[in-house]
Short mmCIF file of C-alpha atoms and ligand atoms in Angstrom, two decimals:
data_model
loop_
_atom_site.label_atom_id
_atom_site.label_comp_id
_atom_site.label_asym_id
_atom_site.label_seq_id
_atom_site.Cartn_x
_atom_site.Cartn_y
_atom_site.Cartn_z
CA UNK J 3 -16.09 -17.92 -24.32
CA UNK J 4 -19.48 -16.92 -22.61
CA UNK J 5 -18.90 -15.77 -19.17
CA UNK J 6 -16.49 -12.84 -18.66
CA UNK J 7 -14.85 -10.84 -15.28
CA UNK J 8 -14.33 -7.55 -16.15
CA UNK J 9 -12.45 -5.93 -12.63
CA UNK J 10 -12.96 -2.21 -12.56
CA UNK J 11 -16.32 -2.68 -14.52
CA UNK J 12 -18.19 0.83 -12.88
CA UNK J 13 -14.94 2.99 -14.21
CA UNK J 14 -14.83 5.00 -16.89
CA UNK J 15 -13.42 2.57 -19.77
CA UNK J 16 -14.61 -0.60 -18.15
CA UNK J 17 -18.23 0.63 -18.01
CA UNK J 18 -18.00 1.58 -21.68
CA UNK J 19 -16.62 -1.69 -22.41
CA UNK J 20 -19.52 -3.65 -21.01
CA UNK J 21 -21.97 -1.47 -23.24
CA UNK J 22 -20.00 -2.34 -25.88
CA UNK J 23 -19.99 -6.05 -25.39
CA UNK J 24 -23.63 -5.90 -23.90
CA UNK J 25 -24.88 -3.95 -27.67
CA UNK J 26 -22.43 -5.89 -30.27
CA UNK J 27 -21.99 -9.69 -28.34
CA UNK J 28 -25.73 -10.42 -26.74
CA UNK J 29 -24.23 -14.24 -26.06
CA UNK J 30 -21.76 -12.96 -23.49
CA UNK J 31 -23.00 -12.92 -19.89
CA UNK J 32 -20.68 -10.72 -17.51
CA UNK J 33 -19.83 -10.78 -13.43
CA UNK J 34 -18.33 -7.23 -12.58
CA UNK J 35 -15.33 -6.75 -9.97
CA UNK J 36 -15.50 -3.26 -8.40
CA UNK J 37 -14.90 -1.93 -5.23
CA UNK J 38 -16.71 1.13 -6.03
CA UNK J 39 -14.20 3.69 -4.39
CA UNK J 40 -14.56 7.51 -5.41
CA UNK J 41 -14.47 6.71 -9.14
CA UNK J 42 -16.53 3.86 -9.28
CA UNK J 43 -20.28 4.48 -10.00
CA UNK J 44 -22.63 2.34 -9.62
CA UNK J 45 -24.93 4.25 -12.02
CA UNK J 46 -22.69 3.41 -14.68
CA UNK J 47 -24.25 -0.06 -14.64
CA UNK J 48 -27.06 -0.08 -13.33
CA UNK J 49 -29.33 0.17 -16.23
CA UNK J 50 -27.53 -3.06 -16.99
CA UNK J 51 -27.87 -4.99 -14.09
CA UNK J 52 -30.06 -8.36 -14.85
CA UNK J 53 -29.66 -11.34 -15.92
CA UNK J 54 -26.39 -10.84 -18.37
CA UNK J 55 -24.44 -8.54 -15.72
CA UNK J 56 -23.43 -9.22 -12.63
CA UNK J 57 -22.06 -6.75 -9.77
CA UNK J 58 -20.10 -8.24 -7.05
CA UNK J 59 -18.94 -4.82 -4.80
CA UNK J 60 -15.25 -6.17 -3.76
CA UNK J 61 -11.53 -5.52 -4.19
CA UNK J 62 -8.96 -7.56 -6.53
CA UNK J 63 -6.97 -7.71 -3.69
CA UNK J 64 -9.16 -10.15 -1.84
CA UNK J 65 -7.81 -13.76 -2.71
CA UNK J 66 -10.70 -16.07 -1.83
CA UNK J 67 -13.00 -13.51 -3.26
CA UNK J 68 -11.00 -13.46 -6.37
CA UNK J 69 -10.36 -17.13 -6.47
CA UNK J 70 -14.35 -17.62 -6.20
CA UNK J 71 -14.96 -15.57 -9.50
CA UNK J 72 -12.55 -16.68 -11.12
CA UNK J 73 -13.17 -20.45 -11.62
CA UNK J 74 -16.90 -19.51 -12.04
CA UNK J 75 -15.54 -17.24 -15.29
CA UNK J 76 -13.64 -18.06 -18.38
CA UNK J 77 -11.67 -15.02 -19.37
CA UNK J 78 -10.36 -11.91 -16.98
CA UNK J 79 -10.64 -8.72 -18.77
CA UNK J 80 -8.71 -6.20 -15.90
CA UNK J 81 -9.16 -2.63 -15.82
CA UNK J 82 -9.28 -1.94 -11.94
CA UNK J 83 -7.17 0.38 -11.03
CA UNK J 84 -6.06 3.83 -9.04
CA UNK J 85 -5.96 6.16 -12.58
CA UNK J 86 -4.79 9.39 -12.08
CA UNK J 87 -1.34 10.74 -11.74
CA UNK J 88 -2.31 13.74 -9.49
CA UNK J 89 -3.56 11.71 -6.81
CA UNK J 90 -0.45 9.31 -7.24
CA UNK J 91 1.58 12.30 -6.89
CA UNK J 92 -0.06 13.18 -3.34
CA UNK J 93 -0.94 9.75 -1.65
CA UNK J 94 0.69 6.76 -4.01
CA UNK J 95 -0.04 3.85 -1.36
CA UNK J 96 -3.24 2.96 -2.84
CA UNK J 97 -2.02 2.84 -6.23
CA UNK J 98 0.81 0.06 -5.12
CA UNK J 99 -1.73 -1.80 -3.21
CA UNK J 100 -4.21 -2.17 -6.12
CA UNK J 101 -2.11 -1.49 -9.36
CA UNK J 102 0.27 -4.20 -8.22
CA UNK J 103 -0.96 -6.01 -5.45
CA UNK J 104 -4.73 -6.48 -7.13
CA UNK J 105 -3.07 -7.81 -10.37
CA UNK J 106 -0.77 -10.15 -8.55
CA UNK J 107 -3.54 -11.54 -6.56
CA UNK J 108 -5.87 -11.51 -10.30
CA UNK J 109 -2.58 -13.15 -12.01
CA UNK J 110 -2.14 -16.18 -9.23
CA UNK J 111 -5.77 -17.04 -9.67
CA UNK J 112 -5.81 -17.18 -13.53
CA UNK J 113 -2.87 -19.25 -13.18
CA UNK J 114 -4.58 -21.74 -10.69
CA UNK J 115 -7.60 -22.19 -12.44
CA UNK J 116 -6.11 -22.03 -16.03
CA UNK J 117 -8.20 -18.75 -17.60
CA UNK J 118 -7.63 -16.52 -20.06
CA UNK J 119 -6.37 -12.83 -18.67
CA UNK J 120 -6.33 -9.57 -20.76
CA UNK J 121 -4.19 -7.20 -19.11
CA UNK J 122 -5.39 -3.21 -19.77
CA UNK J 123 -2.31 -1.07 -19.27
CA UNK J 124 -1.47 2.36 -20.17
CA UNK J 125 1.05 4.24 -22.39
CA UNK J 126 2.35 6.05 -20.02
CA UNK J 127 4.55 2.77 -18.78
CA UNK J 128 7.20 4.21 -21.64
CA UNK J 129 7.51 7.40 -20.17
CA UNK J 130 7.34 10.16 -22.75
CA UNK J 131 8.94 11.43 -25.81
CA UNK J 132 10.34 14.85 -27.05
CA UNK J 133 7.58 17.69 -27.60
CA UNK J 134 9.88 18.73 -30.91
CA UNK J 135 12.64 17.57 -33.02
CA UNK J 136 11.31 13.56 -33.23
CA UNK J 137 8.37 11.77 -35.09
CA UNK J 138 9.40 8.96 -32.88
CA UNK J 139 6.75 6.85 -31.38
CA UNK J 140 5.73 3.83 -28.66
CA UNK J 141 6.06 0.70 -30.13
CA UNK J 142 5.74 -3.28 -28.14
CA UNK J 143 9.50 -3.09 -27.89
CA UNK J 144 9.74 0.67 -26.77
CA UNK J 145 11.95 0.55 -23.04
CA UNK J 146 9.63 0.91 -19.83
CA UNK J 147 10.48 4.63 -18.30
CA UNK J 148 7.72 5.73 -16.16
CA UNK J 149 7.60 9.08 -14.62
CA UNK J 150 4.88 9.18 -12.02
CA UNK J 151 3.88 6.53 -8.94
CA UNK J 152 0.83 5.65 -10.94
CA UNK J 153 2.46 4.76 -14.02
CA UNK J 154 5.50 2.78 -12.23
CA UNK J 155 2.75 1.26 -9.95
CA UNK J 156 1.25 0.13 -13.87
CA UNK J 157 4.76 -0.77 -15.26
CA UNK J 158 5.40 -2.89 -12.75
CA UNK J 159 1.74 -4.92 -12.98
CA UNK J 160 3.13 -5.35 -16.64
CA UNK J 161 5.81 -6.86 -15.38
CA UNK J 162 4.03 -9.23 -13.61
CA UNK J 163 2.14 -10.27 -16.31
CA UNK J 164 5.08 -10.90 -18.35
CA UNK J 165 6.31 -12.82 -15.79
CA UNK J 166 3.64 -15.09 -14.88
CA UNK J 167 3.16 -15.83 -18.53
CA UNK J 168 7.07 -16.74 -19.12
CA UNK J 169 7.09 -19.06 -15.91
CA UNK J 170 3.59 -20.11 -15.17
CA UNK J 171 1.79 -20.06 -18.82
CA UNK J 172 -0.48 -17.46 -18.15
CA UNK J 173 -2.84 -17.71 -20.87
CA UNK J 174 -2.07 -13.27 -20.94
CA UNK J 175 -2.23 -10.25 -23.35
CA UNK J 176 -1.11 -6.63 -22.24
CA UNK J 177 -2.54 -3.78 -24.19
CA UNK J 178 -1.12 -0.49 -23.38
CA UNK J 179 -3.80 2.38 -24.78
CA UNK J 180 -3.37 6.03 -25.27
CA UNK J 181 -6.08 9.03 -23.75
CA UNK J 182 -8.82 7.57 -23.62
CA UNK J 183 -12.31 10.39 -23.82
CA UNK J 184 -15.74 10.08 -23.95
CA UNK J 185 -19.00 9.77 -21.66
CA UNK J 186 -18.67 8.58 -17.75
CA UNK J 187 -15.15 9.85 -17.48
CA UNK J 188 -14.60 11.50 -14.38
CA UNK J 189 -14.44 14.71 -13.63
CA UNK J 190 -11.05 15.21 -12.18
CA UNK J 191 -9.65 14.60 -15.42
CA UNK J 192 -8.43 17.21 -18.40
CA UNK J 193 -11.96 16.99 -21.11
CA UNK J 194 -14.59 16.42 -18.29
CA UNK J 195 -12.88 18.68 -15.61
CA UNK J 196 -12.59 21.31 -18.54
CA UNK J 197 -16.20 20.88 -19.72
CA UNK J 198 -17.97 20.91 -16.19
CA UNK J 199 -16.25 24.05 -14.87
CA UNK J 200 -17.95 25.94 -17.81
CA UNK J 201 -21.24 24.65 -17.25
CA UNK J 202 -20.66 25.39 -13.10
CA UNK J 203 -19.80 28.82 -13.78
CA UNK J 204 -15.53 28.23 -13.27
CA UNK J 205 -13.01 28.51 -15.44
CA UNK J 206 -10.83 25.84 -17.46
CA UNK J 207 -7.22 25.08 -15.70
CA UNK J 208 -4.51 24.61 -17.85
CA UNK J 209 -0.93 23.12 -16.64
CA UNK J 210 1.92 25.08 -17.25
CA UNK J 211 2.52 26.35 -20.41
CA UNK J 212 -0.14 23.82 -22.09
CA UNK J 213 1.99 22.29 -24.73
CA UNK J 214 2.21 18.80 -23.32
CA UNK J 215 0.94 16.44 -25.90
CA UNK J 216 -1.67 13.53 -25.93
CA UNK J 217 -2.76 11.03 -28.20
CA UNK J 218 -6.74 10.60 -27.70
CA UNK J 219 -8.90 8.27 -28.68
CA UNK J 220 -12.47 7.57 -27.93
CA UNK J 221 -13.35 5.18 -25.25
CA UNK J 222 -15.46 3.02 -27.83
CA UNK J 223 -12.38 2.42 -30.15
CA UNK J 224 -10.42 1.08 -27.21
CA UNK J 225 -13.24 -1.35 -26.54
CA UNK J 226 -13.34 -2.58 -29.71
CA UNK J 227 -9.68 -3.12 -29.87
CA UNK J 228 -10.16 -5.11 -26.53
CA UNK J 229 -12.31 -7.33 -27.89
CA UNK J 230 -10.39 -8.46 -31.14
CA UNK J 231 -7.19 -8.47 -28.65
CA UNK J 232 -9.40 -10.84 -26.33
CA UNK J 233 -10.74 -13.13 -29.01
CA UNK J 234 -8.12 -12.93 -31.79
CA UNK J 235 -5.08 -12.34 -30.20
CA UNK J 236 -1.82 -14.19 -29.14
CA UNK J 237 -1.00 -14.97 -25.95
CA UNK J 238 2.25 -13.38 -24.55
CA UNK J 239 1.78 -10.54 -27.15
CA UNK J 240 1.54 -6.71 -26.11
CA UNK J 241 -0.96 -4.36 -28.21
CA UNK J 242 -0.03 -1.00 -28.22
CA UNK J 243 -3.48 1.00 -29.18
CA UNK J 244 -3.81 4.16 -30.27
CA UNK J 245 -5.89 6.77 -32.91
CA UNK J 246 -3.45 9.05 -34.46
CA UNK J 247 -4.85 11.71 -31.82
CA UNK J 248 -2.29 13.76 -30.90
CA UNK J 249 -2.71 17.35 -29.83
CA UNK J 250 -1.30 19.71 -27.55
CA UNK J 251 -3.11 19.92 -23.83
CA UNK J 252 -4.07 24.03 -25.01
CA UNK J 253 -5.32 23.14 -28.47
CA UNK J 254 -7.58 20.70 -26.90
CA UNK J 255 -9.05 23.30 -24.05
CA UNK J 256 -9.12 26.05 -26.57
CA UNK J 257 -11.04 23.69 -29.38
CA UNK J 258 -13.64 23.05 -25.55
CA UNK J 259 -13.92 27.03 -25.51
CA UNK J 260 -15.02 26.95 -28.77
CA UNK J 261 -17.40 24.69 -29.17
CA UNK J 262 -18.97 25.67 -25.72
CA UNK J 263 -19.03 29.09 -27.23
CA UNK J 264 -16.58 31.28 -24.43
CA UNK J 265 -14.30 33.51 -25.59
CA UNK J 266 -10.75 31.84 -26.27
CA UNK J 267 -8.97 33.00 -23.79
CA UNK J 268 -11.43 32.59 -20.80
CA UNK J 269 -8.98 29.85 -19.03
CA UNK J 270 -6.28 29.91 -16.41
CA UNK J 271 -2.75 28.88 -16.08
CA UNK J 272 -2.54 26.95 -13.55
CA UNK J 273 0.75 25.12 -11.46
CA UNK J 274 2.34 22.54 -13.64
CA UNK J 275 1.96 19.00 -12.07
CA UNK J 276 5.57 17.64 -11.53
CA UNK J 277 7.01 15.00 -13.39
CA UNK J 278 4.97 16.46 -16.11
CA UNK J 279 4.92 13.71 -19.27
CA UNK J 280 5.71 16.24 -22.72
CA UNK J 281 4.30 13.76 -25.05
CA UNK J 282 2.84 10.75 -25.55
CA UNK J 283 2.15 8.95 -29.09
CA UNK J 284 1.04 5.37 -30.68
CA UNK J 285 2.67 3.03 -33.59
CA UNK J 286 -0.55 1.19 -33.49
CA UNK J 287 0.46 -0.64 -36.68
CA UNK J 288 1.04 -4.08 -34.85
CA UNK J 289 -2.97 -4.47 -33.65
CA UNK J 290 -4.33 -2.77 -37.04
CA UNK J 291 -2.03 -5.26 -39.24
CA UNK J 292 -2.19 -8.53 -37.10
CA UNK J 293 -6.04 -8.31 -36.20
CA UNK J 294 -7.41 -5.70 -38.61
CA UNK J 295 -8.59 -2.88 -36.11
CA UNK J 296 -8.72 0.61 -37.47
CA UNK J 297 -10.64 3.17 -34.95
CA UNK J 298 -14.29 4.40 -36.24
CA UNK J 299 -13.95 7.84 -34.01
CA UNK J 300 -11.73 9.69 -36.34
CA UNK J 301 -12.86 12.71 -36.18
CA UNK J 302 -11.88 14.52 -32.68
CA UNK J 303 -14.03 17.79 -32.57
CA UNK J 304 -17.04 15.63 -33.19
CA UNK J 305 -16.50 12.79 -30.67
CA UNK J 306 -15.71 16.34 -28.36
CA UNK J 307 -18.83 17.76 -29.26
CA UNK J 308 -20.94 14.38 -28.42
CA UNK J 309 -18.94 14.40 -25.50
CA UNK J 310 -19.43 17.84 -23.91
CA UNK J 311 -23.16 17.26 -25.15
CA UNK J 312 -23.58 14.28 -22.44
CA UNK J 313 -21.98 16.01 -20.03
CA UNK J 314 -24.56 18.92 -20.26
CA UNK J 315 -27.23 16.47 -20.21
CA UNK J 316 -26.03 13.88 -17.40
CA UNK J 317 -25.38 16.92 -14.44
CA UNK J 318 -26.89 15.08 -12.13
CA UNK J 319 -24.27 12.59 -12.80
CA UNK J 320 -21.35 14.75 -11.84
CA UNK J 321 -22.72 17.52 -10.09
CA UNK J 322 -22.52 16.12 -6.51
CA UNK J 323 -18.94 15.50 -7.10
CA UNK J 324 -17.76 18.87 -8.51
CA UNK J 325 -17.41 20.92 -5.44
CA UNK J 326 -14.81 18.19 -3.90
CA UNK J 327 -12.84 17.69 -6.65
CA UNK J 328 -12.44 21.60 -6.95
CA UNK J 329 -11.38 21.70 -3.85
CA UNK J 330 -8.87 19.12 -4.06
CA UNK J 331 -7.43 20.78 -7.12
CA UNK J 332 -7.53 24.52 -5.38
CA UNK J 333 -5.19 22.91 -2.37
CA UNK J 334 -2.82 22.27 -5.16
CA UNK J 335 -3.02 25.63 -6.34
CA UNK J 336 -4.15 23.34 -9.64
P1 NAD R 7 -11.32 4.76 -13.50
O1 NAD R 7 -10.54 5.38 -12.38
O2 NAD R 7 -12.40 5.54 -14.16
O3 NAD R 7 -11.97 3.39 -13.01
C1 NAD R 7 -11.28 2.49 -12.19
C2 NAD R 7 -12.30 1.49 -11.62
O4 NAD R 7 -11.59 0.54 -10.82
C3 NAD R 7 -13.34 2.14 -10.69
O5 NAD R 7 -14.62 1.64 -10.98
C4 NAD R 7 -12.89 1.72 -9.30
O6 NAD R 7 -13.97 1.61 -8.36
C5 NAD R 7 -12.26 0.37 -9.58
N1 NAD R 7 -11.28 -0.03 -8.56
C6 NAD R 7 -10.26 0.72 -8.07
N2 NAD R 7 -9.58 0.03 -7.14
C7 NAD R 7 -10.18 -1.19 -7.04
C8 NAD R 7 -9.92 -2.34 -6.27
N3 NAD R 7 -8.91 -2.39 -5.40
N4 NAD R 7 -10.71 -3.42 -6.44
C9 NAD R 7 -11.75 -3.40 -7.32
N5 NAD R 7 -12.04 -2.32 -8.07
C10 NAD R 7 -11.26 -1.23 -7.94
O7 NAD R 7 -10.22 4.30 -14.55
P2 NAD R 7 -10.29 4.26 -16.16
O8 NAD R 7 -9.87 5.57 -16.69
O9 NAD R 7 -11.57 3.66 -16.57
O10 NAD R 7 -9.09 3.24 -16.44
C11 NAD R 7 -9.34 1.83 -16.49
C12 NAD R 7 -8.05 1.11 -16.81
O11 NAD R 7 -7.54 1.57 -18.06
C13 NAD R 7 -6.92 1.35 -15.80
O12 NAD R 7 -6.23 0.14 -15.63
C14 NAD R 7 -6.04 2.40 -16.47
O13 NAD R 7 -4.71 2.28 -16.03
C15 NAD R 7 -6.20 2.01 -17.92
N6 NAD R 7 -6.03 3.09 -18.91
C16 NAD R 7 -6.73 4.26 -18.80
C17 NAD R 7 -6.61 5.23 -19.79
C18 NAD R 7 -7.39 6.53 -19.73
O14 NAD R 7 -7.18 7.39 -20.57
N7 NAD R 7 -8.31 6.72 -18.79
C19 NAD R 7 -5.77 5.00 -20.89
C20 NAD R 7 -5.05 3.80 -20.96
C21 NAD R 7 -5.21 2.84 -19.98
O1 DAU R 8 -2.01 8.03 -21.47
C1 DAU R 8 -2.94 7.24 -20.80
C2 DAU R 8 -3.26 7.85 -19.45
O2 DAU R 8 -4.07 8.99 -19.71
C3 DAU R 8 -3.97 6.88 -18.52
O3 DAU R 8 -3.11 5.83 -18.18
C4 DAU R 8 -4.42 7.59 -17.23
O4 DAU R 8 -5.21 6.69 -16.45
C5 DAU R 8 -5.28 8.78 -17.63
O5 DAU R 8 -5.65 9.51 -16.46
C6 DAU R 8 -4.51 9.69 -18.58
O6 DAU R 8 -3.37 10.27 -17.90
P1 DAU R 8 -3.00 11.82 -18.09
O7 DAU R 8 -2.20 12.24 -16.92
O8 DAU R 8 -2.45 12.07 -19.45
O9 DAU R 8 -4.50 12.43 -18.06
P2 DAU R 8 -5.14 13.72 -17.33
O10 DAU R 8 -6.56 13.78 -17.77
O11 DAU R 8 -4.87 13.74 -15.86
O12 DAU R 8 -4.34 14.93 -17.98
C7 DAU R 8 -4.23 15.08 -19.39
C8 DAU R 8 -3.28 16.23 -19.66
O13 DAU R 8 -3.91 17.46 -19.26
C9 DAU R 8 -1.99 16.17 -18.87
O14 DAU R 8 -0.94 16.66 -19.69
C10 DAU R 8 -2.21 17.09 -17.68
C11 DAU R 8 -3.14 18.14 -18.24
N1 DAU R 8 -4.13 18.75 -17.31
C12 DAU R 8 -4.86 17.92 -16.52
C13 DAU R 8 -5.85 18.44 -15.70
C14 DAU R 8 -6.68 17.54 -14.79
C15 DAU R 8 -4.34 20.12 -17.33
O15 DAU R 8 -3.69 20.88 -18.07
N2 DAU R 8 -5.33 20.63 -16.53
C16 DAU R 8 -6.09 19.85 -15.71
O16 DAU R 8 -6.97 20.39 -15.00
#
């Protein structure tokens, strides 16, 4: 396997990956798939650009542009997608178009031209589990529940997956990945929305009460469990990744606070998005048993501290953006 696709390439966990692959596997050459809509960035890549990666500005919806890159690649790697529950919650067309839509039309043409496909999906496709009273965890065979039109809208590209690898022999692997942080996230989510109203002068938002629970991991642990998923894995598995990262949405902003040295309680409470998940957490034993991953990033106040770090020295990165976003939010009353 030389030549990789990777749809969704100038987001936040796809541009990672292709640093990853670009530092660790110098024999891979790489054609990106993005549209580049409002949380694409072409900056992500473009000290890249050259002769190993490729950028072809499209969407996965478009069939003879998808066919095209496909047969001139030999393994999919699909992260393209509408990401974030809040904007699902207020416009969820262009999460059915792409989440489901783009992967059908990505799915067909791996079929036709016999490829390899890794499928990046999400936790939050088994809804969510009890803040208190359970240990319980996701695992592969945990039932699909999802709460929010982005997370049905990924559910249902599972689904299609399955599907096409039951009836067509889709040469497919799902992996379904925890919080992901880290550098080029954007800003409209919890860590870098948190971190970049400090340094513009606003305060942190918290929803609701704050006790919701994630599982985070850094962004460089999920691309190195995408790569032994993509070369050691077995097709028609699902890989359920995650770090052992859970903590509660206010212990996370207050351990920001800290290290950014404000006072603890310099946040506010903000209106609870509906639907709210309470808690999400990994059995990752399957992919650290079966293909020996174990994540390097252990140790969350550090990968938080490297993390706040290139957001103070990147502004120009996510400056131009803030104002928007902020205003988005404040229409919420979020
Ligand atoms: P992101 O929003 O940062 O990036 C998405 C990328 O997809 C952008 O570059 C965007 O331009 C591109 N895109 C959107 N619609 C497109 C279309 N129609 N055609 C081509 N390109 C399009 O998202 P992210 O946080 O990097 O997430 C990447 C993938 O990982 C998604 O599939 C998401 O569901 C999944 N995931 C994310 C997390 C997380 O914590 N962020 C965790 C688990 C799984
Ligand atoms: O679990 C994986 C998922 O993680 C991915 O599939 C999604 O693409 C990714 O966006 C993320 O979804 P969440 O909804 O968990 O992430 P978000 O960053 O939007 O919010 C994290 C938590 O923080 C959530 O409980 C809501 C809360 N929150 C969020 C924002 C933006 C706040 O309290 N304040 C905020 O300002």
């Amino acid at each position: 396997m030389k030549k990789l696709l990777i749809t969704g390439g100038a987001g936040f966990i796809g541009s990672n990956f292709i640093r990853y692959v670009y530092r660790y596997h110098p024999e891979i050459r790489i054609i990106v798939l993005d549209k580049l809509t409002y949380a694409g960035n072409y900056k992500n890549l473009a000290a890249l650009l050259g002769d190993r990666v490729e950028l072809v500005v499209g969407d996965i919806s478009d069939q003879p542009l998808v066919d095209k890159l496909v047969e001139r690649s030999e393994a999919i790697v699909h992260f393209a997608a509408e990401s974030h529950n809040d904007n699902s919650l207020s416009n969820p067309w262009p999460f059915i178009q792409t989440n489901i839509i783009g992967t059908y039309t990505l799915i067909q043409a791996a079929t036709k031209y016999h490829k390899r496909f890794h499928h990046i999906s999400t936790d939050e496709v088994y809804g969510d589990l009890p803040l208190s009273g359970s240990n319980e965890k996701f695992t592969p065979i945990s039932p699909y529940q999802p709460s929010s039109p982005y997370s049905a809208s990924k559910a249902s590209s599972d689904m299609l997956v399955r599907a096409w690898i039951r009836s067509f022999g889709l040469q497919a692997t799902i992996s379904n990945c925890s919080n992901n942080y880290g550098p080029y996230q954007h800003i409209e989510k919890f860590i870098p929305r948190q971190i970049t109203n400090i340094l513009s002068g606003r305060r942190p938002k918290l929803y609701g009460s704050g006790s919701n629970i994630r599982d985070w991991i850094h962004v460089n642990d999920h691309s190195a469990a995408i790569w032994d998923i993509l070369t050691k894995g077995k097709i028609g598995e699902t890989y359920l990744i995650g770090a052992n990262g859970e903590m509660s949405n206010k212990a996370v902003l207050e351990m920001i606070l800290k290290l950014m040295k404000q006072p603890q309680n310099a946040y506010d409470i903000v209106k609870d998005r509906p639907g709210h998940d309470l808690r999400y957490a990994i059995d990752a034993s399957k992919i650290r048993d079966e293909l020996g991953w174990q994540p390097l990033y252990t140790d969350f106040q550090s990968g938080l501290q490297e993390t706040i770090n290139w957001y103070m020295d990147h502004q120009d990165w996510w400056q131009m953006d803030k104002n928007k976003v902020e205003m988005t939010y404040a229409r919420n009353n979020q």
